[in-house]
Short mmCIF file of C-alpha atoms in Angstrom, two decimals:
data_model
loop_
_atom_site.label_atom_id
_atom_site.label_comp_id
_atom_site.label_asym_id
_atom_site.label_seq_id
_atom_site.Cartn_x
_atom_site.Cartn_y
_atom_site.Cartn_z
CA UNK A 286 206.08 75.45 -5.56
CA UNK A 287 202.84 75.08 -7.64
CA UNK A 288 200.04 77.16 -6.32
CA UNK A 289 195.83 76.77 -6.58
CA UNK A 290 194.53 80.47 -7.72
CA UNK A 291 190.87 81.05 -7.26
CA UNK A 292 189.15 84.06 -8.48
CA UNK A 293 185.75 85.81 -7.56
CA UNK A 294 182.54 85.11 -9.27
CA UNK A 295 180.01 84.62 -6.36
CA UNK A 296 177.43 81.36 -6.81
CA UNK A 297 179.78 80.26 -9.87
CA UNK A 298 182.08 79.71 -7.31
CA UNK A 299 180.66 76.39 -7.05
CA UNK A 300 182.89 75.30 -10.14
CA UNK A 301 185.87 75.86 -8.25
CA UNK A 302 184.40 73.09 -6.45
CA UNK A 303 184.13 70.65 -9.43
CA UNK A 304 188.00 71.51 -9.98
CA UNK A 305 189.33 70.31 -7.20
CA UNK A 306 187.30 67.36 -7.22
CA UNK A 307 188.74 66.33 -10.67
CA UNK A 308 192.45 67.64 -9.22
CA UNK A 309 192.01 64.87 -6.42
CA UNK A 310 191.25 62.40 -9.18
CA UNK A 311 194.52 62.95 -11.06
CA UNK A 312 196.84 63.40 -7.81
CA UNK A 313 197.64 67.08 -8.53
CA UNK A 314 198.88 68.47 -5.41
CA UNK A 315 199.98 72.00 -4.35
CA UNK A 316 201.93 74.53 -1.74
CA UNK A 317 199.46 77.45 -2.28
CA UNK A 318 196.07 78.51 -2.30
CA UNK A 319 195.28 82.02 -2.84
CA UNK A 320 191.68 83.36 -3.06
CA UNK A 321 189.66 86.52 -3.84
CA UNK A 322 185.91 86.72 -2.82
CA UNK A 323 184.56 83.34 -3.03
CA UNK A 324 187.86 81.96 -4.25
CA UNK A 325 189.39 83.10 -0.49
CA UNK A 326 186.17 81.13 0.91
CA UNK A 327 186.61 78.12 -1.08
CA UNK A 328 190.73 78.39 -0.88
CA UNK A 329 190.48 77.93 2.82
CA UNK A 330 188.14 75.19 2.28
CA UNK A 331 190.90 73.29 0.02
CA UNK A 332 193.59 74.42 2.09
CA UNK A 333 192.23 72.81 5.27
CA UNK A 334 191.04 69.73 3.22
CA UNK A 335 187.42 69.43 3.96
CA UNK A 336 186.34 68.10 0.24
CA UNK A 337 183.46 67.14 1.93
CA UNK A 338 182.19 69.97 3.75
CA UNK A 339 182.82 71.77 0.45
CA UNK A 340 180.25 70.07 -0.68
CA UNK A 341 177.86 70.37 2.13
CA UNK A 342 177.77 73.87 2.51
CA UNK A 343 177.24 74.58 -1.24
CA UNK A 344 174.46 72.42 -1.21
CA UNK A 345 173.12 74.45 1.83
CA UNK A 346 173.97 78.05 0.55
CA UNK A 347 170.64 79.12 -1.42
CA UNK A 348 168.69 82.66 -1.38
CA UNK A 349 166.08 81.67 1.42
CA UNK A 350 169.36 81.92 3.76
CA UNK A 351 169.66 85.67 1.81
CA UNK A 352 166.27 86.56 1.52
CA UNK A 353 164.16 84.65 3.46
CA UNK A 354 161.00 82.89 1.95
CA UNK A 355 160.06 85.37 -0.38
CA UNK A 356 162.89 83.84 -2.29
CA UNK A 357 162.08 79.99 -2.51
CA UNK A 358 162.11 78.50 -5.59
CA UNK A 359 163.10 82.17 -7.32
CA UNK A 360 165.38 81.45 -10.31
CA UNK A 361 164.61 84.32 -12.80
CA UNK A 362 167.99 86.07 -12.84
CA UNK A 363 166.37 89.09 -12.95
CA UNK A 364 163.65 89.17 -10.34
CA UNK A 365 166.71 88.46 -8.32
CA UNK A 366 169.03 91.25 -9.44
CA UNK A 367 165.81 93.45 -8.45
CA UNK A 368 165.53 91.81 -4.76
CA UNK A 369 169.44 92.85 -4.22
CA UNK A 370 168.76 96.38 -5.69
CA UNK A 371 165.81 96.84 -2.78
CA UNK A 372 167.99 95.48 -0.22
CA UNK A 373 170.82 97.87 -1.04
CA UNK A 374 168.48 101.41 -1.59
CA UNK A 375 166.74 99.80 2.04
CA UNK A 376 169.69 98.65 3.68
CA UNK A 377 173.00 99.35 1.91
CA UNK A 378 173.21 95.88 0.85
CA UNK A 379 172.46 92.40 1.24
CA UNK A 380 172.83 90.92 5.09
CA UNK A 381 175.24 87.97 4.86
CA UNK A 382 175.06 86.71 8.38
CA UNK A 383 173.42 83.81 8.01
CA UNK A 384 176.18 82.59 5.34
CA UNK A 385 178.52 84.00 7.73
CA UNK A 386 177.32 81.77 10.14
CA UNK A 387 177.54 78.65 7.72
CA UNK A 388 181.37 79.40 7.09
CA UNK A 389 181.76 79.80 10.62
CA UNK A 390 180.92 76.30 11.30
CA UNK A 391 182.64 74.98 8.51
CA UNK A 392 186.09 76.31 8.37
CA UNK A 393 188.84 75.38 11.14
CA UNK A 394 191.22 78.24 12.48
CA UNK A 395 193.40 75.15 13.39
CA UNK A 396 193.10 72.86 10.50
CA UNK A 397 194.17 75.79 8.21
CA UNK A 398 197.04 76.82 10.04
CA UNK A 399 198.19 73.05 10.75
CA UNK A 400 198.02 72.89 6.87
CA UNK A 401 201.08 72.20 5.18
CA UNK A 402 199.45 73.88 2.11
CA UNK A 403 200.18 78.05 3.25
CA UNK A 404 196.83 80.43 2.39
CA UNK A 405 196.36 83.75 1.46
CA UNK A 406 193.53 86.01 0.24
CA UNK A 407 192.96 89.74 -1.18
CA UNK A 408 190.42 92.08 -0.11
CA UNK A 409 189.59 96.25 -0.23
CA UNK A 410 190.05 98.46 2.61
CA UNK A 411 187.25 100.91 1.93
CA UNK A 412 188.31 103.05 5.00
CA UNK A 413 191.67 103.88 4.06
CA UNK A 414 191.17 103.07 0.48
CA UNK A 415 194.17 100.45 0.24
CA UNK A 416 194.20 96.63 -0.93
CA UNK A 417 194.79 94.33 1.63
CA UNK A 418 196.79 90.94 0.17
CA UNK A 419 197.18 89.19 3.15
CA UNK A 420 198.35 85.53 3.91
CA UNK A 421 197.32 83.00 6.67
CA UNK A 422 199.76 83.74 9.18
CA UNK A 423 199.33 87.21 9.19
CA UNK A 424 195.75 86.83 10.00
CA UNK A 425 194.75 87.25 13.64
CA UNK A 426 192.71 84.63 14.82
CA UNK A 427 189.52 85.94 16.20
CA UNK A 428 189.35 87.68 12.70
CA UNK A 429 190.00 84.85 10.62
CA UNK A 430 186.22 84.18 9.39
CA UNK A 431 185.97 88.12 9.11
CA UNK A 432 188.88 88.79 6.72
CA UNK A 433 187.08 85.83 4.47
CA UNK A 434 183.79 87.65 4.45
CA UNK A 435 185.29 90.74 3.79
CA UNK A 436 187.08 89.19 1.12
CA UNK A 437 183.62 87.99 -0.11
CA UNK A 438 181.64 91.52 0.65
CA UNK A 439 180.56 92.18 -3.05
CA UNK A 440 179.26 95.39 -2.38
CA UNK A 441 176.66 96.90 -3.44
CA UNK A 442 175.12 93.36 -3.44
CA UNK A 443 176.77 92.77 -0.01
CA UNK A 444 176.93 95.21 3.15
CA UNK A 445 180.13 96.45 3.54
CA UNK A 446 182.47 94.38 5.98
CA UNK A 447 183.06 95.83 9.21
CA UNK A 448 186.65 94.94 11.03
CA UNK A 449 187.35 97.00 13.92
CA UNK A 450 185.81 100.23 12.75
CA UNK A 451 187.39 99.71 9.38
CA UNK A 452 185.16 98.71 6.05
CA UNK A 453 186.03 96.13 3.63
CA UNK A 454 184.77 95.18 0.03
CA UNK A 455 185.06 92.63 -2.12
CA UNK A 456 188.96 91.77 -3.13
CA UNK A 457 187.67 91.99 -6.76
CA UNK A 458 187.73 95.37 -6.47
CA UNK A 459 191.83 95.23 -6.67
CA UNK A 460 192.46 91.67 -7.86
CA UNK A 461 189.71 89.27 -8.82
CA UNK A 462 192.49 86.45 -9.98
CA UNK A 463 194.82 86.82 -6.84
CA UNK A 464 197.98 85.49 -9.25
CA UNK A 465 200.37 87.72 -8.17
CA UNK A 466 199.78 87.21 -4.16
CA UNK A 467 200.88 83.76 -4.84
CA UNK A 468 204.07 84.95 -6.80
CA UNK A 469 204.54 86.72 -3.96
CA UNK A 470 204.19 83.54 -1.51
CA UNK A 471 206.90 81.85 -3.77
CA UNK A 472 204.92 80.18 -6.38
CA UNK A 473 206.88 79.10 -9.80
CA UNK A 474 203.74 77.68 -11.04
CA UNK A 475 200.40 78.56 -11.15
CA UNK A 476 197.02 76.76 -11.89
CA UNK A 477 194.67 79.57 -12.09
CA UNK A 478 190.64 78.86 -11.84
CA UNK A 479 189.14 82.21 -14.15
CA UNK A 480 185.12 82.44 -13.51
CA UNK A 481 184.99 85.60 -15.80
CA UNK A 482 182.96 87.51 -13.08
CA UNK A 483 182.55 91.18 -12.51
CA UNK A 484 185.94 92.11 -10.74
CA UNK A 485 189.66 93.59 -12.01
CA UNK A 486 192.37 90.91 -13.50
CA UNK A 487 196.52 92.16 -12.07
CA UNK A 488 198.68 91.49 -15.06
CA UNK A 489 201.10 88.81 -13.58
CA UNK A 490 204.58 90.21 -12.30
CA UNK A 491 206.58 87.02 -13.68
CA UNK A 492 205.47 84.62 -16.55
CA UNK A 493 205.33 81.12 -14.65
CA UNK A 494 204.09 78.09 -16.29
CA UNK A 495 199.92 78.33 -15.73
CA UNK A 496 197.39 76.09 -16.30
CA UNK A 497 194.49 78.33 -16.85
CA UNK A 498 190.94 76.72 -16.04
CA UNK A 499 188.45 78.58 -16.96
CA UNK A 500 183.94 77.59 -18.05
CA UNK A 501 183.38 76.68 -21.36
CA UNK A 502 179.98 77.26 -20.74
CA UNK A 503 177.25 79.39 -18.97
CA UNK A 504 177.03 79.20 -15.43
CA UNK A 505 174.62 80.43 -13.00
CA UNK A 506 174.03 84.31 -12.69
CA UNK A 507 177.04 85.07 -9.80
CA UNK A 508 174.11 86.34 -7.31
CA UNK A 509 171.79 83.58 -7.70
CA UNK A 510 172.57 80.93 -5.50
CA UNK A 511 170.41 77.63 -5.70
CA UNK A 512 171.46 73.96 -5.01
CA UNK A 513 170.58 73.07 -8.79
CA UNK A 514 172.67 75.46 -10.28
CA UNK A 515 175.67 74.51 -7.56
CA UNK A 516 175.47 71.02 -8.60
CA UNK A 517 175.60 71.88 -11.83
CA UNK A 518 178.85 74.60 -11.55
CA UNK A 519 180.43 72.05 -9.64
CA UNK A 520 179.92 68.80 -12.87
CA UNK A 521 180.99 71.50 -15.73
CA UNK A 522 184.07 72.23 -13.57
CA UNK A 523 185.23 68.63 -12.43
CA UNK A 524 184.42 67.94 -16.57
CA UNK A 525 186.66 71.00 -17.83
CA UNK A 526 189.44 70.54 -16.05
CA UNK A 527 189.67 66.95 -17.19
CA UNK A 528 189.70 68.40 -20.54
CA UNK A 529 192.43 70.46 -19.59
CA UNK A 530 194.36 67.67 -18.70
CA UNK A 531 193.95 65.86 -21.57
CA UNK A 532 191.94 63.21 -19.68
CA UNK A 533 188.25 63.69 -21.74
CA UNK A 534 187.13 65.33 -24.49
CA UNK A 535 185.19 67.83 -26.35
CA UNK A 536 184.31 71.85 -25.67
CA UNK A 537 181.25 72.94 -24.60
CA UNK A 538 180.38 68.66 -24.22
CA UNK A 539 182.04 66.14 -22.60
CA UNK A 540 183.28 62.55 -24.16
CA UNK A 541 185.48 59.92 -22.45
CA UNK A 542 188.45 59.63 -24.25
CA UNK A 543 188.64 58.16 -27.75
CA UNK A 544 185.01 59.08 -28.56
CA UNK A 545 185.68 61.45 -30.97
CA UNK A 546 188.38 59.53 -33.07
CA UNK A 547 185.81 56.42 -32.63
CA UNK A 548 182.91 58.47 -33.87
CA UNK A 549 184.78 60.19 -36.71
CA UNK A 550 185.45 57.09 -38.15
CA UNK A 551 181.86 55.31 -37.45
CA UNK A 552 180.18 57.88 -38.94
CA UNK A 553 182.22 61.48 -40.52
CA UNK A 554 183.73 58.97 -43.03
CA UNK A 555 180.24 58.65 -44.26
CA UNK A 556 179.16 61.97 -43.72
CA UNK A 557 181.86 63.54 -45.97
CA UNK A 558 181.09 60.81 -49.06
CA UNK A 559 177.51 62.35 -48.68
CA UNK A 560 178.79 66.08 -48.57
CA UNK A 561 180.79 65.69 -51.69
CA UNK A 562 178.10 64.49 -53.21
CA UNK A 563 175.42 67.03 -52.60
CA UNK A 564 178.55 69.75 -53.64
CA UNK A 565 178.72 67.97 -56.72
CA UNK A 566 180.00 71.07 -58.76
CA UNK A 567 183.07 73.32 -57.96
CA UNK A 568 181.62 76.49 -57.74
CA UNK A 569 179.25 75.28 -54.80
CA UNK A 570 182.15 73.60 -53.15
CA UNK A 571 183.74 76.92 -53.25
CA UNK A 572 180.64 79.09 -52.62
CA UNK A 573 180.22 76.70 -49.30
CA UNK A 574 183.68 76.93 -47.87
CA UNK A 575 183.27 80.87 -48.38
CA UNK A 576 180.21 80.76 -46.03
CA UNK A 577 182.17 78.89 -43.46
CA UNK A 578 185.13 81.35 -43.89
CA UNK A 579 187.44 78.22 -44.35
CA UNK A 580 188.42 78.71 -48.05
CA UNK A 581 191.98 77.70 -48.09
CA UNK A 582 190.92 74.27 -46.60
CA UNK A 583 190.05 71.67 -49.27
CA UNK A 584 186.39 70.13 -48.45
CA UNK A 585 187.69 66.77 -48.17
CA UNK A 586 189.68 68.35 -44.65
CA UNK A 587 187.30 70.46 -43.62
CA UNK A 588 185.26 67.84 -41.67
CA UNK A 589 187.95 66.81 -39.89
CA UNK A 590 188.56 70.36 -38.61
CA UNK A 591 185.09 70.75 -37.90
CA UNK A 592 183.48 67.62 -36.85
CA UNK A 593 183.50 68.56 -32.92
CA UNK A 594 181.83 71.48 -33.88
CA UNK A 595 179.03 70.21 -35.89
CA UNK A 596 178.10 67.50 -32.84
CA UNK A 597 177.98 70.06 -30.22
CA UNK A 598 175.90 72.27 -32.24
CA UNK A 599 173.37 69.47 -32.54
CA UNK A 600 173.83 68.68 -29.21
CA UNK A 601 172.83 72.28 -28.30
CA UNK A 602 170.19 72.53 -30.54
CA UNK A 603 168.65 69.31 -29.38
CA UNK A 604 169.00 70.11 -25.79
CA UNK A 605 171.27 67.50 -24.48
CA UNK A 606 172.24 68.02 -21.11
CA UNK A 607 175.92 69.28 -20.96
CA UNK A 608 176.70 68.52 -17.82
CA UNK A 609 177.15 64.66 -18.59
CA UNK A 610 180.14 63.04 -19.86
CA UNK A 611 179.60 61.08 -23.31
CA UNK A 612 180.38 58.12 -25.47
CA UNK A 613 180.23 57.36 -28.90
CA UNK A 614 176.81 55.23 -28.40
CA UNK A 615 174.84 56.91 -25.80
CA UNK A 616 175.78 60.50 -27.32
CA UNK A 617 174.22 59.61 -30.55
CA UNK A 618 171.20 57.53 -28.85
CA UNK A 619 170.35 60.42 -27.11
CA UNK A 620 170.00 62.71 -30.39
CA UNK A 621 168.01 60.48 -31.96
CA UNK A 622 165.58 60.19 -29.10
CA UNK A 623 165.57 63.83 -28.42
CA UNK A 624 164.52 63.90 -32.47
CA UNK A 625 161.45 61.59 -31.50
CA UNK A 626 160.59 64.35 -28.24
CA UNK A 627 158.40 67.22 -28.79
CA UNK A 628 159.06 70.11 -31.00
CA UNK A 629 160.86 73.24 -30.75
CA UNK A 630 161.75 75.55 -33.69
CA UNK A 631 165.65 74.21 -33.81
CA UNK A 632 163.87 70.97 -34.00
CA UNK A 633 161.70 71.79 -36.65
CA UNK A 634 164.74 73.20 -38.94
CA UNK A 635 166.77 70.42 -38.77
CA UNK A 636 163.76 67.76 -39.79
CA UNK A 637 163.03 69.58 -42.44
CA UNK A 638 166.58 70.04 -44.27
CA UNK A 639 166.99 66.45 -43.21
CA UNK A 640 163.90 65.81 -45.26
CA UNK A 641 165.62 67.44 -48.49
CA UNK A 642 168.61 65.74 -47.50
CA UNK A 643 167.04 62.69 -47.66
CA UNK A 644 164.58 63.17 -50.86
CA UNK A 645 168.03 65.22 -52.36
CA UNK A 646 165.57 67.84 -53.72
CA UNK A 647 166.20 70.51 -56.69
CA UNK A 648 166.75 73.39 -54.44
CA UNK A 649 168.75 71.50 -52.15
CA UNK A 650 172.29 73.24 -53.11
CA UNK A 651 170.50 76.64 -52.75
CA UNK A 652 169.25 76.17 -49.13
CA UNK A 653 172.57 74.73 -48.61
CA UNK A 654 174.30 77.99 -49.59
CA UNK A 655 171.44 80.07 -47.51
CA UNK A 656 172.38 78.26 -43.84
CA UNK A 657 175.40 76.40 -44.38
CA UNK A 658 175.61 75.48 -40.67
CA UNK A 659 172.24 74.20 -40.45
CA UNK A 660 172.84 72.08 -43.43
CA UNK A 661 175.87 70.47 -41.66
CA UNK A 662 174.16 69.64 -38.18
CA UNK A 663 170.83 68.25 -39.97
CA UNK A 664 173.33 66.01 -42.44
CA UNK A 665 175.01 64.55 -38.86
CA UNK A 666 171.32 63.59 -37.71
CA UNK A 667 170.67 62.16 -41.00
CA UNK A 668 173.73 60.26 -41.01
CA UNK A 669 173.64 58.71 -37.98
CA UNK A 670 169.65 58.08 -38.26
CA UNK A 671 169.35 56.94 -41.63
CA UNK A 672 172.68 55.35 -42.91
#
């Protein structure tokens, strides 16, 4: 049985989202969901189906619902790390009702339990001091929407959870990457979603064939929710797990498939003539592949190993937005206008090495050897600007 792991991680739970949008696209079903913290919230939301109202309610979540409108339009990480901190030395946390209310409306007691997909979620028993991993069935059914928001109570962000005189914290506290609950429910294969949020990892009991999904780059601060930043979770996680499957392209960028062989030749093939030629002497050649720590590679390989590197560099130099999925043509397009928009100091750098690129000064080799990587990203620009 193949089973959906979610981990904690708070407003980056969003990219959970993303995944199972690009797990619908390629058919990828499974027997198990288990969740921690805003994994158990979304799990239940993927175990009863509602894509949908997955979608609505993380475009509805925001800190106004938290924090009233003191908070709107508040996206400075750590103005909002300060708001929690009052909240907790005023109240002992963050009130969550009004999100509890949101879930409330959204998930269905009965759609989950008719669900052939089975359910389970972790949380902390602060009263007793004992984990609670705990599957659908065993949850009572007027405290079905409590066990999730216990499961999401990230104290000391969050008030504590209160369940019949009991309090309950955040299942992060035991198991942020609820792995071995779904052993337990009879998984023999796991895809595992890994926000690397604040929480504790359980070494698995068995090794089972896992998929591991986890950002290749930033997401939003896991306490600051905002519709933007959901939006944006939710594109970088459809986008990696594509990657995962071997379905697009690239790291901390996206390209359809084929880009990168289709670029390499269009324009690396050129690029490395003009690199051999500016390291026209051995020692430089060697100096250079020093600086790069790749010494045992000859130059005429290192491109090759390299290349994806070099565009996403530029990419993130240049500002390109990350969140969209490239080709060949409008990748490059989009550096070169971003070349022609106004200046910032990466900007700056790479026009002027491109300028002594260009005019192949004297001192060329020598600023070379100074920023290596510099060199490299302003010799793609000049490539595909100027050849």
């Amino acid at each position: 049985m193949r089973a959906l792991v979610l981990s904690g991680g708070g407003s980056k739970g969003s990219y959970e989202i993303g995944v199972w949008k690009a797990l619908r696209k390629l058919h990828i079903k499974f027997d198990i969901v288990t969740g921690t913290s805003i994994g158990a919230l979304n799990g239940a939301l993927i175990t009863q189906k509602s894509y949908f109202k997955a979608l609505k309610l993380w475009n509805t979540v925001n800190l106004e619902l938290l924090f009233g409108e003191q908070a709107a339009n508040k996206k400075n990480d750590l103005e909002i790390m300060k708001m929690y901190g009052k909240e907790f030395l005023k109240n002992g946390g963050m009130d969550v009702k009004e999100i509890e209310k949101l879930i409330k409306k959204q998930i269905n007691y009965k759609k989950v339990m008719k669900s052939k997909i089975n359910f389970g979620l972790v949380t902390y028993n602060l009263t007793n001091k004992k984990p609670i991993e705990i599957t659908k069935k065993e949850i009572p059914k007027n405290l079905f929407a409590d066990y999730l928001m216990a499961s999401a109570s990230c104290y000391p962000a969050f008030k504590q959870k209160d369940i019949e005189g009991e309090k309950f914290i955040d299942g992060g506290f035991f198991d942020n990457l609820p792995i071995n609950l779904a052993i337990e429910m009879g998984a023999d294969e796991i895809i595992a979603v890994d926000l690397s949020a604040p929480g504790f990892n359980k070494t698995p009991k068995k090794k089972l064939p896992t998929i591991k999904i986890k950002p290749n780059n930033k997401l939003t601060n896991f306490l600051n929710f905002h519709g933007e930043g959901a939006k944006k979770n939710i594109k970088l996680g459809y986008n990696d797990t594509l990657k995962k499957y071997g379905k697009l392209e690239g790291k901390t960028y996206t390209f359809k498939k084929g880009t990168l062989k289709k670029n390499y030749k269009k324009h690396f093939e050129t690029y490395e003539y003009l690199l051999i030629n500016i390291l026209n002497s051995e020692k430089i050649k060697k100096d250079f592949l020093k600086l790069l720590k790749l010494s045992n590679i000859p130059l005429e390989s290192v491109i090759d190993k390299i290349s994806l590197k070099i565009m996403e560099s530029v990419a993130t130099d240049l500002h390109l937005d990350e969140t969209i999925i490239y080709s060949e043509k409008n990748f490059n397009k989009l550096l070169k206008k971003k070349l022609k928009a106004e200046q910032t100091k990466e900007k700056k750098q790479l026009e002027k090495m491109m300028i002594d690129i260009k005019e192949n000064k004297k001192g060329i080799k020598k600023k070379v050897l100074m920023n290596p990587w510099l060199f490299l990203k302003a010799l793609y620009l000049y490539t595909i600007c100027e050849v």
